PDB file of C-alpha atoms in Angstrom:
ATOM      1  CA  MET A   1      13.114 -27.532  -3.409  1.00 53.00           C
ATOM      2  CA  ALA A   2       9.419 -27.507  -4.334  1.00 55.00           C
ATOM      3  CA  ASP A   3       8.327 -27.407  -7.957  1.00 53.00           C
ATOM      4  CA  HIS A   4       6.033 -24.404  -8.439  1.00 56.00           C
ATOM      5  CA  SER A   5       5.787 -24.620 -12.227  1.00 54.00           C
ATOM      6  CA  HIS A   6       2.454 -23.991 -13.911  1.00 51.00           C
ATOM      7  CA  ALA A   7       0.469 -26.417 -15.968  1.00 53.00           C
ATOM      8  CA  SER A   8       1.002 -26.294 -19.694  1.00 61.00           C
ATOM      9  CA  ASP A   9      -2.358 -24.577 -20.330  1.00 65.00           C
ATOM     10  CA  PRO A  10      -1.825 -22.208 -23.318  1.00 65.00           C
ATOM     11  CA  GLN A  11      -4.342 -19.688 -21.915  1.00 63.00           C
ATOM     12  CA  GLU A  12      -2.492 -19.587 -18.588  1.00 66.00           C
ATOM     13  CA  ALA A  13       0.812 -19.145 -20.435  1.00 63.00           C
ATOM     14  CA  LEU A  14      -0.616 -16.073 -22.218  1.00 62.00           C
ATOM     15  CA  VAL A  15      -1.694 -14.583 -18.898  1.00 62.00           C
ATOM     16  CA  ASP A  16       1.686 -15.352 -17.335  1.00 66.00           C
ATOM     17  CA  GLU A  17       3.500 -13.680 -20.245  1.00 67.00           C
ATOM     18  CA  ALA A  18       1.230 -10.612 -20.049  1.00 68.00           C
ATOM     19  CA  VAL A  19       2.421  -9.993 -16.478  1.00 69.00           C
ATOM     20  CA  PHE A  20       5.681  -8.686 -17.928  1.00 74.00           C
ATOM     21  CA  HIS A  21       3.968  -5.986 -19.983  1.00 76.00           C
ATOM     22  CA  GLU A  22       4.257  -2.572 -18.308  1.00 75.00           C
ATOM     23  CA  ARG A  23       0.512  -1.847 -18.620  1.00 76.00           C
ATOM     24  CA  TYR A  24      -0.535  -5.158 -17.065  1.00 76.00           C
ATOM     25  CA  PRO A  25      -2.912  -4.418 -14.148  1.00 79.00           C
ATOM     26  CA  SER A  26      -0.913  -6.364 -11.549  1.00 76.00           C
ATOM     27  CA  ARG A  27       2.222  -4.459 -12.430  1.00 76.00           C
ATOM     28  CA  ARG A  28       0.346  -1.165 -12.234  1.00 80.00           C
ATOM     29  CA  LEU A  29      -1.041  -2.151  -8.816  1.00 80.00           C
ATOM     30  CA  LEU A  30       2.405  -2.968  -7.501  1.00 80.00           C
ATOM     31  CA  ASP A  31       3.714   0.325  -8.851  1.00 82.00           C
ATOM     32  CA  LEU A  32       0.926   2.126  -6.992  1.00 82.00           C
ATOM     33  CA  ILE A  33       1.448   0.448  -3.619  1.00 83.00           C
ATOM     34  CA  ALA A  34       5.219  -0.092  -3.820  1.00 84.00           C
ATOM     35  CA  ASN A  35       5.795   3.116  -1.892  1.00 84.00           C
ATOM     36  CA  ARG A  36       6.530   2.166   1.699  1.00 87.00           C
ATOM     37  CA  TRP A  37       3.854   4.425   3.187  1.00 94.00           C
ATOM     38  CA  THR A  38       0.984   4.120   0.702  1.00 93.00           C
ATOM     39  CA  PRO A  39      -0.466   0.840   2.020  1.00 92.00           C
ATOM     40  CA  ILE A  40      -0.049   1.971   5.628  1.00 93.00           C
ATOM     41  CA  VAL A  41      -1.839   5.290   5.028  1.00 96.00           C
ATOM     42  CA  LEU A  42      -4.626   3.467   3.179  1.00 94.00           C
ATOM     43  CA  PHE A  43      -4.928   1.017   6.056  1.00 92.00           C
ATOM     44  CA  CYS A  44      -5.024   3.897   8.557  1.00 94.00           C
ATOM     45  CA  LEU A  45      -7.783   5.701   6.654  1.00 97.00           C
ATOM     46  CA  ALA A  46      -9.821   2.511   6.403  1.00 95.00           C
ATOM     47  CA  SER A  47     -10.664   2.953  10.090  1.00 94.00           C
ATOM     48  CA  GLY A  48     -12.426   6.240   9.281  1.00 96.00           C
ATOM     49  CA  THR A  49     -11.879   9.926   8.649  1.00 97.00           C
ATOM     50  CA  HIS A  50      -8.657  11.258  10.167  1.00 97.00           C
ATOM     51  CA  HIS A  51      -6.969  14.588  10.745  1.00 95.00           C
ATOM     52  CA  TYR A  52      -3.355  14.941   9.639  1.00 94.00           C
ATOM     53  CA  GLY A  53      -2.073  14.958  13.232  1.00 93.00           C
ATOM     54  CA  GLN A  54      -4.062  11.837  14.102  1.00 95.00           C
ATOM     55  CA  MET A  55      -2.466   9.947  11.226  1.00 96.00           C
ATOM     56  CA  GLN A  56       1.005  11.126  12.123  1.00 95.00           C
ATOM     57  CA  ARG A  57       0.548   9.938  15.716  1.00 95.00           C
ATOM     58  CA  ARG A  58      -0.979   6.654  14.592  1.00 95.00           C
ATOM     59  CA  ILE A  59       1.734   5.746  12.053  1.00 96.00           C
ATOM     60  CA  PRO A  60       5.081   5.343  13.838  1.00 95.00           C
ATOM     61  CA  GLY A  61       8.141   6.344  11.839  1.00 95.00           C
ATOM     62  CA  ILE A  62       6.452   8.450   9.167  1.00 96.00           C
ATOM     63  CA  SER A  63       7.845  11.962   8.838  1.00 96.00           C
ATOM     64  CA  LYS A  64       5.642  14.996   8.242  1.00 95.00           C
ATOM     65  CA  LYS A  65       7.167  15.324   4.777  1.00 96.00           C
ATOM     66  CA  MET A  66       6.444  11.695   3.828  1.00 96.00           C
ATOM     67  CA  LEU A  67       2.906  11.807   5.197  1.00 97.00           C
ATOM     68  CA  SER A  68       2.219  15.004   3.251  1.00 96.00           C
ATOM     69  CA  GLN A  69       3.691  13.588   0.034  1.00 96.00           C
ATOM     70  CA  THR A  70       1.798  10.317   0.401  1.00 96.00           C
ATOM     71  CA  LEU A  71      -1.516  12.036   1.107  1.00 97.00           C
ATOM     72  CA  ARG A  72      -0.995  14.446  -1.787  1.00 97.00           C
ATOM     73  CA  ARG A  73      -0.256  11.595  -4.193  1.00 95.00           C
ATOM     74  CA  LEU A  74      -3.237   9.547  -2.969  1.00 96.00           C
ATOM     75  CA  GLU A  75      -5.467  12.595  -3.364  1.00 97.00           C
ATOM     76  CA  THR A  76      -4.162  13.228  -6.891  1.00 96.00           C
ATOM     77  CA  ASP A  77      -4.777   9.569  -7.757  1.00 94.00           C
ATOM     78  CA  GLY A  78      -8.364   9.884  -6.516  1.00 96.00           C
ATOM     79  CA  LEU A  79      -7.921   7.439  -3.638  1.00 96.00           C
ATOM     80  CA  VAL A  80      -8.207   9.959  -0.802  1.00 98.00           C
ATOM     81  CA  HIS A  81     -10.562  12.891  -0.344  1.00 98.00           C
ATOM     82  CA  ARG A  82      -9.267  15.922   1.541  1.00 97.00           C
ATOM     83  CA  GLU A  83     -11.731  18.298   3.165  1.00 96.00           C
ATOM     84  CA  VAL A  84     -10.411  21.666   4.351  1.00 94.00           C
ATOM     85  CA  TYR A  85     -12.525  23.555   6.877  1.00 92.00           C
ATOM     86  CA  ARG A  86     -12.138  27.336   6.985  1.00 92.00           C
ATOM     87  CA  VAL A  87     -11.866  27.672  10.744  1.00 93.00           C
ATOM     88  CA  VAL A  88      -9.218  28.968  13.097  1.00 91.00           C
ATOM     89  CA  PRO A  89      -7.046  27.025  13.522  1.00 88.00           C
ATOM     90  CA  PRO A  90      -7.478  25.407  10.094  1.00 86.00           C
ATOM     91  CA  LYS A  91      -8.829  21.863  10.131  1.00 90.00           C
ATOM     92  CA  THR A  92      -8.265  19.287   7.397  1.00 94.00           C
ATOM     93  CA  GLU A  93      -9.776  15.817   7.260  1.00 96.00           C
ATOM     94  CA  TYR A  94      -8.841  12.894   5.048  1.00 98.00           C
ATOM     95  CA  GLU A  95     -10.932   9.894   4.070  1.00 98.00           C
ATOM     96  CA  LEU A  96     -10.859   7.123   1.505  1.00 98.00           C
ATOM     97  CA  THR A  97     -12.853   7.634  -1.680  1.00 98.00           C
ATOM     98  CA  GLU A  98     -14.825   4.794  -3.260  1.00 97.00           C
ATOM     99  CA  LEU A  99     -11.752   4.059  -5.372  1.00 95.00           C
ATOM    100  CA  GLY A 100      -9.592   4.118  -2.245  1.00 96.00           C
ATOM    101  CA  TRP A 101     -11.865   1.559  -0.609  1.00 96.00           C
ATOM    102  CA  ARG A 102     -11.509  -0.701  -3.633  1.00 94.00           C
ATOM    103  CA  LEU A 103      -7.719  -0.523  -3.412  1.00 92.00           C
ATOM    104  CA  HIS A 104      -7.840  -1.070   0.339  1.00 92.00           C
ATOM    105  CA  GLU A 105      -9.279  -4.564  -0.209  1.00 91.00           C
ATOM    106  CA  PRO A 106      -6.084  -6.118  -1.642  1.00 88.00           C
ATOM    107  CA  VAL A 107      -3.932  -4.046   0.725  1.00 88.00           C
ATOM    108  CA  ARG A 108      -5.887  -5.430   3.690  1.00 90.00           C
ATOM    109  CA  PHE A 109      -5.400  -8.939   2.334  1.00 91.00           C
ATOM    110  CA  LEU A 110      -1.628  -8.416   1.994  1.00 88.00           C
ATOM    111  CA  CYS A 111      -1.393  -6.966   5.514  1.00 86.00           C
ATOM    112  CA  ARG A 112      -3.326  -9.913   6.934  1.00 90.00           C
ATOM    113  CA  TRP A 113      -1.130 -12.352   5.011  1.00 91.00           C
ATOM    114  CA  ALA A 114       2.012 -10.626   6.295  1.00 90.00           C
ATOM    115  CA  THR A 115       0.780 -10.833   9.883  1.00 90.00           C
ATOM    116  CA  GLU A 116      -0.057 -14.524   9.534  1.00 93.00           C
ATOM    117  CA  ASN A 117       3.305 -15.265   7.872  1.00 92.00           C
ATOM    118  CA  ALA A 118       5.725 -13.220   9.964  1.00 92.00           C
ATOM    119  CA  GLU A 119       8.195 -16.119   9.978  1.00 94.00           C
ATOM    120  CA  VAL A 120       8.711 -15.597   6.229  1.00 94.00           C
ATOM    121  CA  PHE A 121      10.101 -12.125   6.908  1.00 92.00           C
ATOM    122  CA  ASP A 122      12.187 -13.409   9.808  1.00 93.00           C
ATOM    123  CA  ARG A 123      13.755 -15.982   7.476  1.00 94.00           C
ATOM    124  CA  ILE A 124      14.398 -13.355   4.794  1.00 94.00           C
ATOM    125  CA  GLU A 125      16.096 -11.072   7.349  1.00 93.00           C
ATOM    126  CA  ARG A 126      18.276 -13.980   8.565  1.00 93.00           C
ATOM    127  CA  ASN A 127      19.238 -14.779   4.957  1.00 94.00           C
ATOM    128  CA  ARG A 128      20.154 -11.161   4.273  1.00 93.00           C
ATOM    129  CA  THR A 129      22.171 -10.894   7.475  1.00 92.00           C
ATOM    130  CA  ALA A 130      24.037 -14.126   6.696  1.00 92.00           C
ATOM    131  CA  ALA A 131      24.732 -12.907   3.137  1.00 92.00           C
ATOM    132  CA  ALA A 132      26.021  -9.543   4.405  1.00 91.00           C
ATOM    133  CA  VAL A 133      28.352 -11.262   6.901  1.00 91.00           C
ATOM    134  CA  SER A 134      29.762 -13.576   4.238  1.00 85.00           C
ATOM    135  CA  GLU A 135      30.551 -10.739   1.810  1.00 82.00           C
TER     136      GLU A 135
END
């Protein structure tokens, strides 16, 4: 097994220990994007302004309820802007805010990494299946 221990740099040790604090930025980021649909909705909106129906068609497996909840939370957090047009039938558009674009950067990186490392997830699934069979 590979040794992934850190050097004994005291400054690095302080940073490593801070990761455990609940207000540490990395922990707050993970809390924000840990929802299954948040990164996917952000990624969808990074391609431009979308109507609700467009997003629902573009994101397989997301229910209307989950899309609505995710968009509402992202809007509340200031990551998504919602524009409602007073027309018949009503039209609503969603787009990333400047803050949403800033969050999209690490999300895009994670998505790219996941695509390039699909075998990691295949191995994890095999491990979980083997563990479930042996229980």
